[in-house]
mmCIF file of C-alpha atoms in Angstrom:
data_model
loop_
_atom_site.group_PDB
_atom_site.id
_atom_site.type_symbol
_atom_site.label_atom_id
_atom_site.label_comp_id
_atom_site.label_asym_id
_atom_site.label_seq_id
_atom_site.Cartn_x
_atom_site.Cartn_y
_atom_site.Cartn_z
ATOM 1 C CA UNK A 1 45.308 -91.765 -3.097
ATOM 2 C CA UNK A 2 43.260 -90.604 -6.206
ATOM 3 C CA UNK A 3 39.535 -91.030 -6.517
ATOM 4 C CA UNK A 4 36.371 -89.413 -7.669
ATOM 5 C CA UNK A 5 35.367 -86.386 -6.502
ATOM 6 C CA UNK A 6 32.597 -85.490 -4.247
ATOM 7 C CA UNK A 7 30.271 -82.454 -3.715
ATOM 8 C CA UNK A 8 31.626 -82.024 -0.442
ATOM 9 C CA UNK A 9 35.028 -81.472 -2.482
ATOM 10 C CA UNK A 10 34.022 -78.062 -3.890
ATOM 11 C CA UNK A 11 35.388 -75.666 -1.813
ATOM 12 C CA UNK A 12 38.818 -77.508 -1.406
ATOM 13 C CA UNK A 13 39.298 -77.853 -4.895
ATOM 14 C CA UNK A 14 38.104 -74.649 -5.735
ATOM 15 C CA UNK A 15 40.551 -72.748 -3.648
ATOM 16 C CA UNK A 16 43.565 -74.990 -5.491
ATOM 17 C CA UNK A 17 41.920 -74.039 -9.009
ATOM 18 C CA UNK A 18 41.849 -70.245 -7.580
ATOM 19 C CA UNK A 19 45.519 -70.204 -6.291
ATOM 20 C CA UNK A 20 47.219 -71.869 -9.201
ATOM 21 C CA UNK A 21 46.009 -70.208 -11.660
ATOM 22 C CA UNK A 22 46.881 -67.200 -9.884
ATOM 23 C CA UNK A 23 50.362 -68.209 -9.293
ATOM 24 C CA UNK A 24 50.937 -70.047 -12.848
ATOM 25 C CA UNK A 25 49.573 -67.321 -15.022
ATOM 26 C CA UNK A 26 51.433 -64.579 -13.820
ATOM 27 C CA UNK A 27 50.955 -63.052 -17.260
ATOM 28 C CA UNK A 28 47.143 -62.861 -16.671
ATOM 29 C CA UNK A 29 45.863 -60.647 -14.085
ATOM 30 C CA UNK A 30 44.021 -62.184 -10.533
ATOM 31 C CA UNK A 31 41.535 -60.367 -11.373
ATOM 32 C CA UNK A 32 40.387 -62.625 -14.266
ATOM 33 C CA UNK A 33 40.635 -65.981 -12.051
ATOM 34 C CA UNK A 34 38.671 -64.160 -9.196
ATOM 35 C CA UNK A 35 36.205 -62.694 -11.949
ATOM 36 C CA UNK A 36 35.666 -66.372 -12.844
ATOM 37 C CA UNK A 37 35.640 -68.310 -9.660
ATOM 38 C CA UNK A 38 31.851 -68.946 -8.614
ATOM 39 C CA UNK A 39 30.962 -69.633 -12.522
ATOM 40 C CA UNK A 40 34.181 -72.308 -12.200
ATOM 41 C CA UNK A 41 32.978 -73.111 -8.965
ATOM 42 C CA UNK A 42 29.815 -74.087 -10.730
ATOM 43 C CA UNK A 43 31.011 -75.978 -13.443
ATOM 44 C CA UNK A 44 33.400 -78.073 -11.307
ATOM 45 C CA UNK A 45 30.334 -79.530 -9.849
ATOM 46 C CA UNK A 46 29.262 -80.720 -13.623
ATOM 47 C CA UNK A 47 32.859 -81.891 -14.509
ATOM 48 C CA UNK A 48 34.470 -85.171 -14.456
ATOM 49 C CA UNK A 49 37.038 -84.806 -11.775
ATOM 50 C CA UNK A 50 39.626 -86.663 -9.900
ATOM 51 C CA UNK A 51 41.192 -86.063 -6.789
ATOM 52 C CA UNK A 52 44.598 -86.396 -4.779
ATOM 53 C CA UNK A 53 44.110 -86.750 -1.142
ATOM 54 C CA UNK A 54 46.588 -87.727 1.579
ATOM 55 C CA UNK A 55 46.163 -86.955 4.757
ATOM 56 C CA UNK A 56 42.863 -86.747 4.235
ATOM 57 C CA UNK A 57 43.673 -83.348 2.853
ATOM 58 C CA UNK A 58 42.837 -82.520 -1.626
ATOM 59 C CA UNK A 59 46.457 -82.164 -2.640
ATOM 60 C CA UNK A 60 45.520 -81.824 -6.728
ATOM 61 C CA UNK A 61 42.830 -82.611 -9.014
ATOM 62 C CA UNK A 62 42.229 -82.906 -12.479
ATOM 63 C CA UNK A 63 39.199 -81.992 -14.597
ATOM 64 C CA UNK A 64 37.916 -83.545 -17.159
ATOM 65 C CA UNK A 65 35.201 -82.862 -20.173
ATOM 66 C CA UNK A 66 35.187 -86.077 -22.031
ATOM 67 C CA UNK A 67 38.658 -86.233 -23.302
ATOM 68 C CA UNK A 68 39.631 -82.855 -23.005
ATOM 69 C CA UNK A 69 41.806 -81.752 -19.902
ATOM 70 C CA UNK A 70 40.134 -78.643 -18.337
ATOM 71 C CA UNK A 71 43.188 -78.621 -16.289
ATOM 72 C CA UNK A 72 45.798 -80.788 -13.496
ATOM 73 C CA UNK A 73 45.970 -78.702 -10.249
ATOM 74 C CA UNK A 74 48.256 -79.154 -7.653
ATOM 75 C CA UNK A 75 48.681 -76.890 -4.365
ATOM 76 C CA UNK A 76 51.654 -74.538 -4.117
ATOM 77 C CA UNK A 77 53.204 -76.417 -1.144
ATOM 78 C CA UNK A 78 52.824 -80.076 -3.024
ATOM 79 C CA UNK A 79 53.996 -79.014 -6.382
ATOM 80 C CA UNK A 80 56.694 -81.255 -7.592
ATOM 81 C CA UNK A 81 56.093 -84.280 -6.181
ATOM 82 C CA UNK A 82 54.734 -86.089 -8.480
ATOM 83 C CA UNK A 83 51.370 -85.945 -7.630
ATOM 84 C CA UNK A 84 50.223 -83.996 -11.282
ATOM 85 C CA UNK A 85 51.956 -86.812 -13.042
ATOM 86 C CA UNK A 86 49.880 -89.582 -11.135
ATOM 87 C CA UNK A 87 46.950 -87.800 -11.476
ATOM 88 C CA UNK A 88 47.492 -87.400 -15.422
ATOM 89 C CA UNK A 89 48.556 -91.542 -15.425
ATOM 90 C CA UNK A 90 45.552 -92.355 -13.794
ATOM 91 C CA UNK A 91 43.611 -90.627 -16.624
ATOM 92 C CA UNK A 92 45.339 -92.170 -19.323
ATOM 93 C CA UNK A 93 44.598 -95.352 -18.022
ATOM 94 C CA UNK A 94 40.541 -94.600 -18.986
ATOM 95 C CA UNK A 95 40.879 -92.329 -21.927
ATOM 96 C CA UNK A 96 42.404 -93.938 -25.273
ATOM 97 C CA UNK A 97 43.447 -90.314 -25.814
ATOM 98 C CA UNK A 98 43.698 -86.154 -24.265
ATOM 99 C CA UNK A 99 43.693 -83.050 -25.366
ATOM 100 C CA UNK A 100 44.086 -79.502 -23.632
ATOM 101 C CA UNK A 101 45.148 -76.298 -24.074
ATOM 102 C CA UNK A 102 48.149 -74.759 -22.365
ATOM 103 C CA UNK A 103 49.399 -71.126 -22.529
ATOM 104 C CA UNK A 104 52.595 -70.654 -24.281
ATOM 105 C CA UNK A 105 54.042 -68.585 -21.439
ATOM 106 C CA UNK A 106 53.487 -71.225 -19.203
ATOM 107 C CA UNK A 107 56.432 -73.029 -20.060
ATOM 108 C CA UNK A 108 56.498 -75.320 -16.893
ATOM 109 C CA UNK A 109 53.397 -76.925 -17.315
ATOM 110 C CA UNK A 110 54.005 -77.167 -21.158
ATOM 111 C CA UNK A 111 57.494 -78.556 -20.696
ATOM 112 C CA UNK A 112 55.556 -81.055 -18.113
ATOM 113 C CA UNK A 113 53.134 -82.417 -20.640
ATOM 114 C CA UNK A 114 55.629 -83.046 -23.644
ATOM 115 C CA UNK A 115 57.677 -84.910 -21.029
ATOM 116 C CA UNK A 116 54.432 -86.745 -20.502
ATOM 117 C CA UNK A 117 54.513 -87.745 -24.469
ATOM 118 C CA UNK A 118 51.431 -84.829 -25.308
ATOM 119 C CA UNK A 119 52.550 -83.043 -28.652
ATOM 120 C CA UNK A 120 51.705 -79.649 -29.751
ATOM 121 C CA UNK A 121 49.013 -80.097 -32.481
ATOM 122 C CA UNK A 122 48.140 -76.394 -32.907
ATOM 123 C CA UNK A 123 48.430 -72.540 -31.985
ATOM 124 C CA UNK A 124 45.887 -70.179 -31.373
ATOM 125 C CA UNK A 125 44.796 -67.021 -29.125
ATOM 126 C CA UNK A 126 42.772 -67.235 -26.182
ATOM 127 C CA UNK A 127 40.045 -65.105 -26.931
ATOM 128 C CA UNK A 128 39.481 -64.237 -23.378
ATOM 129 C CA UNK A 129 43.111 -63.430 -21.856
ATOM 130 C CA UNK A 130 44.378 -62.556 -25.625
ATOM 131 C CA UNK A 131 47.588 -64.763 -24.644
ATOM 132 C CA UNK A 132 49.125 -67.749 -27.148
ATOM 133 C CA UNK A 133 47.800 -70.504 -26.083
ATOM 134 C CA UNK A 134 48.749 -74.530 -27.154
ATOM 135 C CA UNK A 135 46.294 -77.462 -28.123
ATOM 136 C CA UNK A 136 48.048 -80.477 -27.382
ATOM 137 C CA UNK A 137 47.266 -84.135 -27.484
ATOM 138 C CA UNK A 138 48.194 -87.592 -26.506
ATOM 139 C CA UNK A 139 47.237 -91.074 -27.953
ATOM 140 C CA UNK A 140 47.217 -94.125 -26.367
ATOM 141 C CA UNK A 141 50.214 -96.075 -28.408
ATOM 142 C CA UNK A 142 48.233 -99.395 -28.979
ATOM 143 C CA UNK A 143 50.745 -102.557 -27.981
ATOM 144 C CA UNK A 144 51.995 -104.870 -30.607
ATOM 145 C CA UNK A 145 53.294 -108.265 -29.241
ATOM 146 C CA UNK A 146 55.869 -109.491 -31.476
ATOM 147 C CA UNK A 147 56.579 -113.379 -31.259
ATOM 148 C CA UNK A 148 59.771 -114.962 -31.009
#
């Protein structure tokens, strides 16, 4: 089930920002995610956020700042199950369009959202982690009805 997040969400959803960053960015140190994690932690609280819960246990979340994807997280042990795709659907169903940055070398996740029709609009360098990093975007393809 996805809804809203709650204050009483933080800590779960922290710990699944904290662990897959950790495990996706193997290029990046821990370090940096730990050095980050009560300022994130913080911000989370200010962010537009959906989560995945079954079992009444957070499975994944996405955050949102307006239409820009701060990120889709899923726990190690639910990964591939379709949960970051529903999550991401259920976005695109209030947002006419996204846009996010992705870092090159995480070719899993960037793989995942050209599947999910985002295309790569630019290139830059994270200033922070001084790794290539992806802007991509999606638009809401507006429905034409043609008549018989």
């Amino acid at each position: 089930m996805i809804r809203k997040f709650t204050d009483t969400d933080i800590n779960a959803v922290a710990e699944i920002w904290l662990s897959t960053n950790i495990e996706a960015h193997y290029f990046i140190p821990p370090q940096y995610w730990q050095n980050h994690f009560e300022a994130v932690k913080a911000m989370l609280l200010q962010a537009e956020i959906y989560v995945y819960e079954e079992a009444d246990r957070i499975q994944g979340f996405i955050g949102l700042d307006n239409n820009y994807i701060a990120g889709i997280f899923v726990c190690t042990d639910a990964q591939s199950k379709g949960i970051g795709r529903q999550l991401l659907d259920y976005v695109k169903t209030i947002k006419p369009e996204l846009s996010l940055h992705v870092y090159k070398k995480n070719t899993r996740a960037v793989k995942f959202y050209q599947r999910e029709d985002f295309r790569i609009s630019a290139e830059n360098i994270d200033k922070d982690t001084n790794e290539a990093e992806y802007e991509m975007i999606w638009q809401k393809q507006s429905e034409l009805f043609i008549g018989e």
